[in-house]
Amino acid sequence: MFMQRALALAEEGAKLGEVPVGAVVVRDGEVIGEGFNQPISAADPSAHAEVVALRDAARRAQNYRLPGATLYVTIEPCTMCFGTLIHARIERLVYGAAEPRAGVVASQLKLPDQTFFNHKIQVEGGVLQDQAGGLVKEFFQRRR
């Protein structure tokens, strides 16, 4: 259900010409933040879906820390986004498709396995991966 909402948000981003990635922050079974990629439309290099969703959740919670929250995102996070998840104290990360070049959860640096962070995040990957990966693949095929 929550990953499906993230996929719908990714499609919204694609309509604006953004790489289709969507994210949803959930705590106690309720959506408390959501976002999609918008670095181009917001002229903000940090406006990845995860960061936008975390900012939304933090505003709503009136706290930059989001203990007990799960972030659902359609594509494996990059270094910046994973670092933001650590700082926000996200409890759990659920992602769709792997990102072989820039994904740092399982594809590249395997950051959740590193011991130097002061916070551990539970990770589940591959949720609706075909749909999530398909959105990105179709997006880039249309651009060529």
PDB file of C-alpha atoms in Angstrom:
ATOM      1  CA  MET A   1       0.000   0.000   0.000  1.00  0.00           C
ATOM      2  CA  PHE A   2       2.695   2.539   0.997  1.00  0.00           C
ATOM      3  CA  MET A   3       5.002   1.546  -1.845  1.00  0.00           C
ATOM      4  CA  GLN A   4       2.089   1.989  -4.237  1.00  0.00           C
ATOM      5  CA  ARG A   5       1.713   5.563  -2.962  1.00  0.00           C
ATOM      6  CA  ALA A   6       5.443   6.100  -3.518  1.00  0.00           C
ATOM      7  CA  LEU A   7       5.024   4.825  -7.094  1.00  0.00           C
ATOM      8  CA  ALA A   8       2.154   7.283  -7.669  1.00  0.00           C
ATOM      9  CA  LEU A   9       4.369  10.109  -6.391  1.00  0.00           C
ATOM     10  CA  ALA A  10       7.164   8.982  -8.727  1.00  0.00           C
ATOM     11  CA  GLU A  11       4.746   9.286 -11.632  1.00  0.00           C
ATOM     12  CA  GLU A  12       3.897  12.847 -10.543  1.00  0.00           C
ATOM     13  CA  GLY A  13       7.583  13.701 -10.695  1.00  0.00           C
ATOM     14  CA  ALA A  14       7.933  12.170 -14.151  1.00  0.00           C
ATOM     15  CA  LYS A  15       5.153  14.453 -15.410  1.00  0.00           C
ATOM     16  CA  LEU A  16       7.330  17.407 -14.383  1.00  0.00           C
ATOM     17  CA  GLY A  17      10.345  15.976 -16.205  1.00  0.00           C
ATOM     18  CA  GLU A  18      11.993  14.695 -13.039  1.00  0.00           C
ATOM     19  CA  VAL A  19      13.541  11.231 -12.699  1.00  0.00           C
ATOM     20  CA  PRO A  20      10.574   9.218 -11.352  1.00  0.00           C
ATOM     21  CA  VAL A  21      11.378   8.443  -7.734  1.00  0.00           C
ATOM     22  CA  GLY A  22       8.781   8.725  -4.981  1.00  0.00           C
ATOM     23  CA  ALA A  23       9.016   8.388  -1.209  1.00  0.00           C
ATOM     24  CA  VAL A  24       6.639   8.114   1.735  1.00  0.00           C
ATOM     25  CA  VAL A  25       7.387   8.332   5.470  1.00  0.00           C
ATOM     26  CA  VAL A  26       5.087   6.250   7.673  1.00  0.00           C
ATOM     27  CA  ARG A  27       4.814   6.091  11.440  1.00  0.00           C
ATOM     28  CA  ASP A  28       2.216   4.137  13.417  1.00  0.00           C
ATOM     29  CA  GLY A  29       0.525   3.116  10.173  1.00  0.00           C
ATOM     30  CA  GLU A  30      -0.021   6.716   9.061  1.00  0.00           C
ATOM     31  CA  VAL A  31       1.663   8.679   6.259  1.00  0.00           C
ATOM     32  CA  ILE A  32       3.445  11.626   7.877  1.00  0.00           C
ATOM     33  CA  GLY A  33       5.497  12.777   4.895  1.00  0.00           C
ATOM     34  CA  GLU A  34       5.790  12.292   1.175  1.00  0.00           C
ATOM     35  CA  GLY A  35       7.699  13.572  -1.804  1.00  0.00           C
ATOM     36  CA  PHE A  36       9.076  12.932  -5.238  1.00  0.00           C
ATOM     37  CA  ASN A  37      12.276  13.912  -7.009  1.00  0.00           C
ATOM     38  CA  GLN A  38      12.333  17.621  -7.780  1.00  0.00           C
ATOM     39  CA  PRO A  39      15.906  18.895  -8.049  1.00  0.00           C
ATOM     40  CA  ILE A  40      15.179  20.369 -11.486  1.00  0.00           C
ATOM     41  CA  SER A  41      11.816  21.998 -10.773  1.00  0.00           C
ATOM     42  CA  ALA A  42      12.889  23.232  -7.310  1.00  0.00           C
ATOM     43  CA  ALA A  43      16.388  24.240  -8.476  1.00  0.00           C
ATOM     44  CA  ASP A  44      17.668  22.312  -5.466  1.00  0.00           C
ATOM     45  CA  PRO A  45      20.294  19.576  -5.860  1.00  0.00           C
ATOM     46  CA  SER A  46      19.237  18.068  -2.521  1.00  0.00           C
ATOM     47  CA  ALA A  47      15.545  17.729  -3.464  1.00  0.00           C
ATOM     48  CA  HIS A  48      15.617  13.963  -3.907  1.00  0.00           C
ATOM     49  CA  ALA A  49      12.372  12.151  -3.116  1.00  0.00           C
ATOM     50  CA  GLU A  50      13.663  10.854   0.216  1.00  0.00           C
ATOM     51  CA  VAL A  51      14.832  14.284   1.397  1.00  0.00           C
ATOM     52  CA  VAL A  52      11.586  15.959   0.318  1.00  0.00           C
ATOM     53  CA  ALA A  53       9.553  13.298   2.170  1.00  0.00           C
ATOM     54  CA  LEU A  54      11.717  13.566   5.296  1.00  0.00           C
ATOM     55  CA  ARG A  55      11.419  17.366   5.301  1.00  0.00           C
ATOM     56  CA  ASP A  56       7.639  17.044   5.021  1.00  0.00           C
ATOM     57  CA  ALA A  57       7.510  14.494   7.857  1.00  0.00           C
ATOM     58  CA  ALA A  58       9.807  16.543  10.106  1.00  0.00           C
ATOM     59  CA  ARG A  59       7.658  19.659   9.586  1.00  0.00           C
ATOM     60  CA  ARG A  60       4.502  17.750  10.436  1.00  0.00           C
ATOM     61  CA  ALA A  61       6.099  16.080  13.465  1.00  0.00           C
ATOM     62  CA  GLN A  62       7.779  19.338  14.525  1.00  0.00           C
ATOM     63  CA  ASN A  63      10.961  17.323  15.033  1.00  0.00           C
ATOM     64  CA  TYR A  64      13.990  16.642  12.858  1.00  0.00           C
ATOM     65  CA  ARG A  65      14.199  13.166  14.371  1.00  0.00           C
ATOM     66  CA  LEU A  66      11.638  10.596  13.249  1.00  0.00           C
ATOM     67  CA  PRO A  67      12.110   7.562  15.526  1.00  0.00           C
ATOM     68  CA  GLY A  68       9.827   4.648  14.790  1.00  0.00           C
ATOM     69  CA  ALA A  69       9.276   5.783  11.194  1.00  0.00           C
ATOM     70  CA  THR A  70       9.669   3.788   7.993  1.00  0.00           C
ATOM     71  CA  LEU A  71      10.659   5.370   4.695  1.00  0.00           C
ATOM     72  CA  TYR A  72       9.309   3.719   1.544  1.00  0.00           C
ATOM     73  CA  VAL A  73      11.134   4.753  -1.633  1.00  0.00           C
ATOM     74  CA  THR A  74      10.855   3.409  -5.148  1.00  0.00           C
ATOM     75  CA  ILE A  75      14.617   3.285  -5.864  1.00  0.00           C
ATOM     76  CA  GLU A  76      17.599   2.369  -3.681  1.00  0.00           C
ATOM     77  CA  PRO A  77      18.898   5.543  -1.980  1.00  0.00           C
ATOM     78  CA  CYS A  78      22.083   7.412  -2.844  1.00  0.00           C
ATOM     79  CA  THR A  79      24.772   8.472  -0.350  1.00  0.00           C
ATOM     80  CA  MET A  80      23.146  11.826   0.462  1.00  0.00           C
ATOM     81  CA  CYS A  81      19.745  10.278   1.066  1.00  0.00           C
ATOM     82  CA  PHE A  82      21.076   7.439   3.202  1.00  0.00           C
ATOM     83  CA  GLY A  83      22.958   9.945   5.357  1.00  0.00           C
ATOM     84  CA  THR A  84      19.760  11.927   5.793  1.00  0.00           C
ATOM     85  CA  LEU A  85      17.934   8.766   6.889  1.00  0.00           C
ATOM     86  CA  ILE A  86      20.612   8.213   9.541  1.00  0.00           C
ATOM     87  CA  HIS A  87      20.335  11.809  10.818  1.00  0.00           C
ATOM     88  CA  ALA A  88      16.525  11.557  10.938  1.00  0.00           C
ATOM     89  CA  ARG A  89      16.804   8.307  12.922  1.00  0.00           C
ATOM     90  CA  ILE A  90      14.560   6.434  10.512  1.00  0.00           C
ATOM     91  CA  GLU A  91      13.946   2.971  11.943  1.00  0.00           C
ATOM     92  CA  ARG A  92      13.287   1.122   8.705  1.00  0.00           C
ATOM     93  CA  LEU A  93      13.942   1.613   5.000  1.00  0.00           C
ATOM     94  CA  VAL A  94      11.885  -0.184   2.364  1.00  0.00           C
ATOM     95  CA  TYR A  95      12.943   0.334  -1.244  1.00  0.00           C
ATOM     96  CA  GLY A  96      11.806  -0.937  -4.612  1.00  0.00           C
ATOM     97  CA  ALA A  97      14.387  -1.349  -7.356  1.00  0.00           C
ATOM     98  CA  ALA A  98      18.141  -1.447  -6.963  1.00  0.00           C
ATOM     99  CA  GLU A  99      20.170   1.458  -8.350  1.00  0.00           C
ATOM    100  CA  PRO A 100      23.306  -0.297  -9.623  1.00  0.00           C
ATOM    101  CA  ARG A 101      25.386   2.849 -10.176  1.00  0.00           C
ATOM    102  CA  ALA A 102      24.532   5.145  -7.269  1.00  0.00           C
ATOM    103  CA  GLY A 103      22.624   2.996  -4.789  1.00  0.00           C
ATOM    104  CA  VAL A 104      24.557   2.669  -1.538  1.00  0.00           C
ATOM    105  CA  VAL A 105      22.328   0.328   0.449  1.00  0.00           C
ATOM    106  CA  ALA A 106      23.070  -2.929  -1.396  1.00  0.00           C
ATOM    107  CA  SER A 107      24.485  -2.103  -4.831  1.00  0.00           C
ATOM    108  CA  GLN A 108      27.615  -0.151  -3.942  1.00  0.00           C
ATOM    109  CA  LEU A 109      28.873   0.906  -0.507  1.00  0.00           C
ATOM    110  CA  LYS A 110      26.496  -1.246   1.566  1.00  0.00           C
ATOM    111  CA  LEU A 111      26.204   1.568   4.089  1.00  0.00           C
ATOM    112  CA  PRO A 112      23.677  -0.180   6.389  1.00  0.00           C
ATOM    113  CA  ASP A 113      26.384  -2.754   7.151  1.00  0.00           C
ATOM    114  CA  GLN A 114      28.986  -0.192   8.189  1.00  0.00           C
ATOM    115  CA  THR A 115      29.827   0.042  11.874  1.00  0.00           C
ATOM    116  CA  PHE A 116      30.812   3.718  12.058  1.00  0.00           C
ATOM    117  CA  PHE A 117      27.258   5.093  12.099  1.00  0.00           C
ATOM    118  CA  ASN A 118      25.643   5.904  15.447  1.00  0.00           C
ATOM    119  CA  HIS A 119      22.290   4.561  14.245  1.00  0.00           C
ATOM    120  CA  LYS A 120      21.246   1.327  12.524  1.00  0.00           C
ATOM    121  CA  ILE A 121      18.457   1.142   9.951  1.00  0.00           C
ATOM    122  CA  GLN A 122      16.542  -2.036   9.161  1.00  0.00           C
ATOM    123  CA  VAL A 123      16.404  -2.529   5.388  1.00  0.00           C
ATOM    124  CA  GLU A 124      14.088  -4.378   3.038  1.00  0.00           C
ATOM    125  CA  GLY A 125      14.663  -4.150  -0.699  1.00  0.00           C
ATOM    126  CA  GLY A 126      12.936  -5.391  -3.815  1.00  0.00           C
ATOM    127  CA  VAL A 127       9.380  -4.339  -2.915  1.00  0.00           C
ATOM    128  CA  LEU A 128       7.474  -3.800  -6.189  1.00  0.00           C
ATOM    129  CA  GLN A 129      10.885  -3.629  -7.852  1.00  0.00           C
ATOM    130  CA  ASP A 130       9.601  -4.359 -11.354  1.00  0.00           C
ATOM    131  CA  GLN A 131       7.159  -1.451 -11.289  1.00  0.00           C
ATOM    132  CA  ALA A 132       9.687   0.915  -9.695  1.00  0.00           C
ATOM    133  CA  GLY A 133      12.504  -0.016 -12.042  1.00  0.00           C
ATOM    134  CA  GLY A 134      10.139   0.074 -15.006  1.00  0.00           C
ATOM    135  CA  LEU A 135       9.186   3.697 -14.316  1.00  0.00           C
ATOM    136  CA  VAL A 136      12.818   4.795 -14.410  1.00  0.00           C
ATOM    137  CA  LYS A 137      13.619   2.681 -17.469  1.00  0.00           C
ATOM    138  CA  GLU A 138      10.622   4.043 -19.406  1.00  0.00           C
ATOM    139  CA  PHE A 139      11.476   7.591 -18.368  1.00  0.00           C
ATOM    140  CA  PHE A 140      14.994   7.380 -19.791  1.00  0.00           C
ATOM    141  CA  GLN A 141      13.831   5.565 -22.936  1.00  0.00           C
ATOM    142  CA  ARG A 142      11.416   8.421 -23.671  1.00  0.00           C
ATOM    143  CA  ARG A 143      14.198  10.971 -23.198  1.00  0.00           C
ATOM    144  CA  ARG A 144      16.469   9.364 -25.783  1.00  0.00           C
TER     145      ARG A 144
END
